[in-house]
C-alpha atoms as an extended CHARMM CRD file, in Angstrom:
* protein
*
       100  EXT
         1         1  CYS       CA              0.0000000000        0.0000000000        0.0000000000  PROA      1               0.0000000000
         2         2  LEU       CA              1.4310000000        3.3460000000       -1.0430000000  PROA      2               0.0000000000
         3         3  GLY       CA             -1.4410000000        5.4150000000        0.3320000000  PROA      3               0.0000000000
         4         4  CYS       CA             -5.1330000000        5.9960000000       -0.1210000000  PROA      4               0.0000000000
         5         5  VAL       CA             -7.6620000000        8.1850000000       -1.9580000000  PROA      5               0.0000000000
         6         6  TYR       CA            -11.1040000000        8.9530000000       -0.5080000000  PROA      6               0.0000000000
         7         7  LEU       CA            -13.9790000000       10.3190000000       -2.6180000000  PROA      7               0.0000000000
         8         8  THR       CA            -17.2220000000       11.4700000000       -0.9990000000  PROA      8               0.0000000000
         9         9  SER       CA            -19.9290000000       14.0140000000       -1.6780000000  PROA      9               0.0000000000
        10        10  ILE       CA            -19.2230000000       17.5620000000       -0.4940000000  PROA      10              0.0000000000
        11        11  PRO       CA            -20.6000000000       17.7920000000        3.0480000000  PROA      11              0.0000000000
        12        12  ASP       CA            -23.3520000000       20.3030000000        3.7430000000  PROA      12              0.0000000000
        13        13  ASP       CA            -21.1650000000       22.2620000000        6.1600000000  PROA      13              0.0000000000
        14        14  ALA       CA            -18.6090000000       22.9010000000        3.3820000000  PROA      14              0.0000000000
        15        15  ALA       CA            -21.2150000000       23.9030000000        0.7830000000  PROA      15              0.0000000000
        16        16  PRO       CA            -21.0390000000       27.6360000000        1.6400000000  PROA      16              0.0000000000
        17        17  LEU       CA            -17.4420000000       27.6300000000        0.3750000000  PROA      17              0.0000000000
        18        18  PHE       CA            -18.6040000000       26.8670000000       -3.1570000000  PROA      18              0.0000000000
        19        19  PRO       CA            -20.9800000000       28.3780000000       -5.6590000000  PROA      19              0.0000000000
        20        20  PRO       CA            -24.1450000000       26.3130000000       -6.0880000000  PROA      20              0.0000000000
        21        21  ALA       CA            -23.2410000000       23.2230000000       -8.0680000000  PROA      21              0.0000000000
        22        22  GLY       CA            -25.2310000000       20.3360000000       -9.4490000000  PROA      22              0.0000000000
        23        23  TYR       CA            -22.9170000000       17.7250000000       -8.0240000000  PROA      23              0.0000000000
        24        24  GLY       CA            -19.5990000000       17.9480000000       -6.2610000000  PROA      24              0.0000000000
        25        25  ILE       CA            -17.1140000000       15.5660000000       -4.7210000000  PROA      25              0.0000000000
        26        26  LYS       CA            -14.6960000000       15.8800000000       -1.8350000000  PROA      26              0.0000000000
        27        27  VAL       CA            -11.2520000000       14.3700000000       -2.3690000000  PROA      27              0.0000000000
        28        28  THR       CA             -8.8330000000       13.4720000000        0.3810000000  PROA      28              0.0000000000
        29        29  PHE       CA             -5.6220000000       11.5470000000       -0.2220000000  PROA      29              0.0000000000
        30        30  TRP       CA             -2.4130000000       10.5910000000        1.4880000000  PROA      30              0.0000000000
        31        31  ILE       CA              0.7370000000        8.6480000000        0.7500000000  PROA      31              0.0000000000
        32        32  ARG       CA              2.9820000000        6.7960000000        3.1610000000  PROA      32              0.0000000000
        33        33  SER       CA              5.5530000000        9.0110000000        4.8400000000  PROA      33              0.0000000000
        34        34  ASP       CA              8.4270000000        6.8750000000        3.5310000000  PROA      34              0.0000000000
        35        35  GLU       CA              7.2820000000        7.7060000000       -0.0350000000  PROA      35              0.0000000000
        36        36  ALA       CA              7.3520000000       11.4850000000        0.5520000000  PROA      36              0.0000000000
        37        37  GLY       CA              9.7250000000       13.4990000000       -1.5800000000  PROA      37              0.0000000000
        38        38  ARG       CA              9.7500000000       11.0320000000       -4.4860000000  PROA      38              0.0000000000
        39        39  GLY       CA              7.1790000000       12.8640000000       -6.6000000000  PROA      39              0.0000000000
        40        40  LEU       CA              4.3790000000       10.3910000000       -5.9040000000  PROA      40              0.0000000000
        41        41  GLU       CA              2.0150000000       13.0270000000       -4.4700000000  PROA      41              0.0000000000
        42        42  GLU       CA              2.4770000000       15.2750000000       -7.4990000000  PROA      42              0.0000000000
        43        43  GLU       CA              1.8850000000       12.3600000000       -9.8600000000  PROA      43              0.0000000000
        44        44  LEU       CA             -1.1820000000       11.2150000000       -7.9130000000  PROA      44              0.0000000000
        45        45  LEU       CA             -2.7060000000       14.7170000000       -7.9100000000  PROA      45              0.0000000000
        46        46  ALA       CA             -2.1010000000       15.1600000000      -11.6440000000  PROA      46              0.0000000000
        47        47  THR       CA             -3.6000000000       11.7270000000      -12.3530000000  PROA      47              0.0000000000
        48        48  LEU       CA             -6.6540000000       12.4120000000      -10.1970000000  PROA      48              0.0000000000
        49        49  ARG       CA             -7.2870000000       15.7760000000      -11.8690000000  PROA      49              0.0000000000
        50        50  ALA       CA             -7.0030000000       14.2600000000      -15.3540000000  PROA      50              0.0000000000
        51        51  TRP       CA             -9.2820000000       11.3650000000      -14.3670000000  PROA      51              0.0000000000
        52        52  PHE       CA            -11.9410000000       13.6810000000      -12.9250000000  PROA      52              0.0000000000
        53        53  ALA       CA            -11.8470000000       15.8970000000      -16.0250000000  PROA      53              0.0000000000
        54        54  ALA       CA            -12.0950000000       12.9730000000      -18.4520000000  PROA      54              0.0000000000
        55        55  GLU       CA            -14.3900000000       10.5080000000      -16.6980000000  PROA      55              0.0000000000
        56        56  TRP       CA            -16.4070000000       12.2130000000      -13.9660000000  PROA      56              0.0000000000
        57        57  HSD       CA            -19.3740000000       14.4330000000      -14.6330000000  PROA      57              0.0000000000
        58        58  VAL       CA            -19.1190000000       16.6580000000      -11.5760000000  PROA      58              0.0000000000
        59        59  ASP       CA            -19.5100000000       20.3870000000      -11.2460000000  PROA      59              0.0000000000
        60        60  GLN       CA            -17.0480000000       20.8090000000       -8.3670000000  PROA      60              0.0000000000
        61        61  VAL       CA            -14.0400000000       18.9380000000       -7.0130000000  PROA      61              0.0000000000
        62        62  ALA       CA            -12.9770000000       19.9700000000       -3.5030000000  PROA      62              0.0000000000
        63        63  TYR       CA             -9.6660000000       18.7900000000       -2.0860000000  PROA      63              0.0000000000
        64        64  THR       CA             -9.5700000000       18.7630000000        1.7150000000  PROA      64              0.0000000000
        65        65  ILE       CA             -6.4870000000       18.5610000000        3.8680000000  PROA      65              0.0000000000
        66        66  SER       CA             -5.6720000000       18.8020000000        7.5410000000  PROA      66              0.0000000000
        67        67  LYS       CA             -5.1780000000       22.4020000000        8.6370000000  PROA      67              0.0000000000
        68        68  GLU       CA             -1.6960000000       21.4160000000        9.8670000000  PROA      68              0.0000000000
        69        69  ASN       CA             -0.5810000000       19.7530000000        6.6070000000  PROA      69              0.0000000000
        70        70  SER       CA              1.6120000000       22.4640000000        5.0940000000  PROA      70              0.0000000000
        71        71  ALA       CA              3.2140000000       20.0560000000        2.5930000000  PROA      71              0.0000000000
        72        72  GLN       CA             -0.1250000000       19.2070000000        0.9760000000  PROA      72              0.0000000000
        73        73  ALA       CA             -1.1780000000       22.8740000000        1.0950000000  PROA      73              0.0000000000
        74        74  GLU       CA              1.9750000000       23.7120000000       -0.8740000000  PROA      74              0.0000000000
        75        75  LEU       CA              1.3020000000       20.8430000000       -3.2960000000  PROA      75              0.0000000000
        76        76  LEU       CA             -2.2920000000       21.9140000000       -3.9950000000  PROA      76              0.0000000000
        77        77  GLY       CA             -1.4400000000       25.6050000000       -4.2450000000  PROA      77              0.0000000000
        78        78  GLY       CA              1.5440000000       24.8530000000       -6.4750000000  PROA      78              0.0000000000
        79        79  ALA       CA             -0.7510000000       22.8870000000       -8.7830000000  PROA      79              0.0000000000
        80        80  GLY       CA             -2.9610000000       25.9460000000       -9.2330000000  PROA      80              0.0000000000
        81        81  LEU       CA             -5.7600000000       24.9420000000       -6.8650000000  PROA      81              0.0000000000
        82        82  LEU       CA             -7.1420000000       27.8430000000       -4.8470000000  PROA      82              0.0000000000
        83        83  TYR       CA             -7.6570000000       27.9190000000       -1.0970000000  PROA      83              0.0000000000
        84        84  GLN       CA            -11.4110000000       28.3190000000       -0.5010000000  PROA      84              0.0000000000
        85        85  GLY       CA            -11.4950000000       28.4680000000        3.3010000000  PROA      85              0.0000000000
        86        86  ASP       CA            -11.7220000000       26.1560000000        6.2840000000  PROA      86              0.0000000000
        87        87  THR       CA            -14.4900000000       23.7740000000        7.2650000000  PROA      87              0.0000000000
        88        88  THR       CA            -15.0290000000       21.7930000000       10.4460000000  PROA      88              0.0000000000
        89        89  LEU       CA            -15.8300000000       18.1100000000       10.0760000000  PROA      89              0.0000000000
        90        90  ALA       CA            -18.5060000000       16.3790000000       12.1350000000  PROA      90              0.0000000000
        91        91  ASP       CA            -15.7970000000       15.0060000000       14.4430000000  PROA      91              0.0000000000
        92        92  GLY       CA            -14.4460000000       18.5040000000       15.1560000000  PROA      92              0.0000000000
        93        93  ARG       CA            -11.3480000000       18.4080000000       12.9400000000  PROA      93              0.0000000000
        94        94  VAL       CA            -10.6770000000       21.5530000000       10.9240000000  PROA      94              0.0000000000
        95        95  CYS       CA             -9.7980000000       21.0590000000        7.2620000000  PROA      95              0.0000000000
        96        96  ARG       CA             -8.6070000000       23.4390000000        4.5900000000  PROA      96              0.0000000000
        97        97  VAL       CA            -10.4780000000       23.2840000000        1.2890000000  PROA      97              0.0000000000
        98        98  TYR       CA             -8.9010000000       23.7890000000       -2.1570000000  PROA      98              0.0000000000
        99        99  ALA       CA            -10.5980000000       23.7750000000       -5.5590000000  PROA      99              0.0000000000
       100       100  GLU       CA            -10.1240000000       24.8110000000       -9.1960000000  PROA      100             0.0000000000
């Protein structure tokens, strides 16, 4: 296992961060720490974005990361995704939200 990708619908509490959309998905992903720095995260993000554009019929793709995860924030921002704001999950964790 190199990591994991989670796809869910955009939660209601995060909806105010986005313009009204027909259908949106929330994307969260991680890779193992021993794989960091090898370009795997960049490749995974590029592959996910291409896959969503080609095969998914969604109006919005929201990438969520832990508020403390500066490496992923740099990755998403460096890829041209824009910080939309923070949202609090049902379990109390605060996440940063990025989107096109």
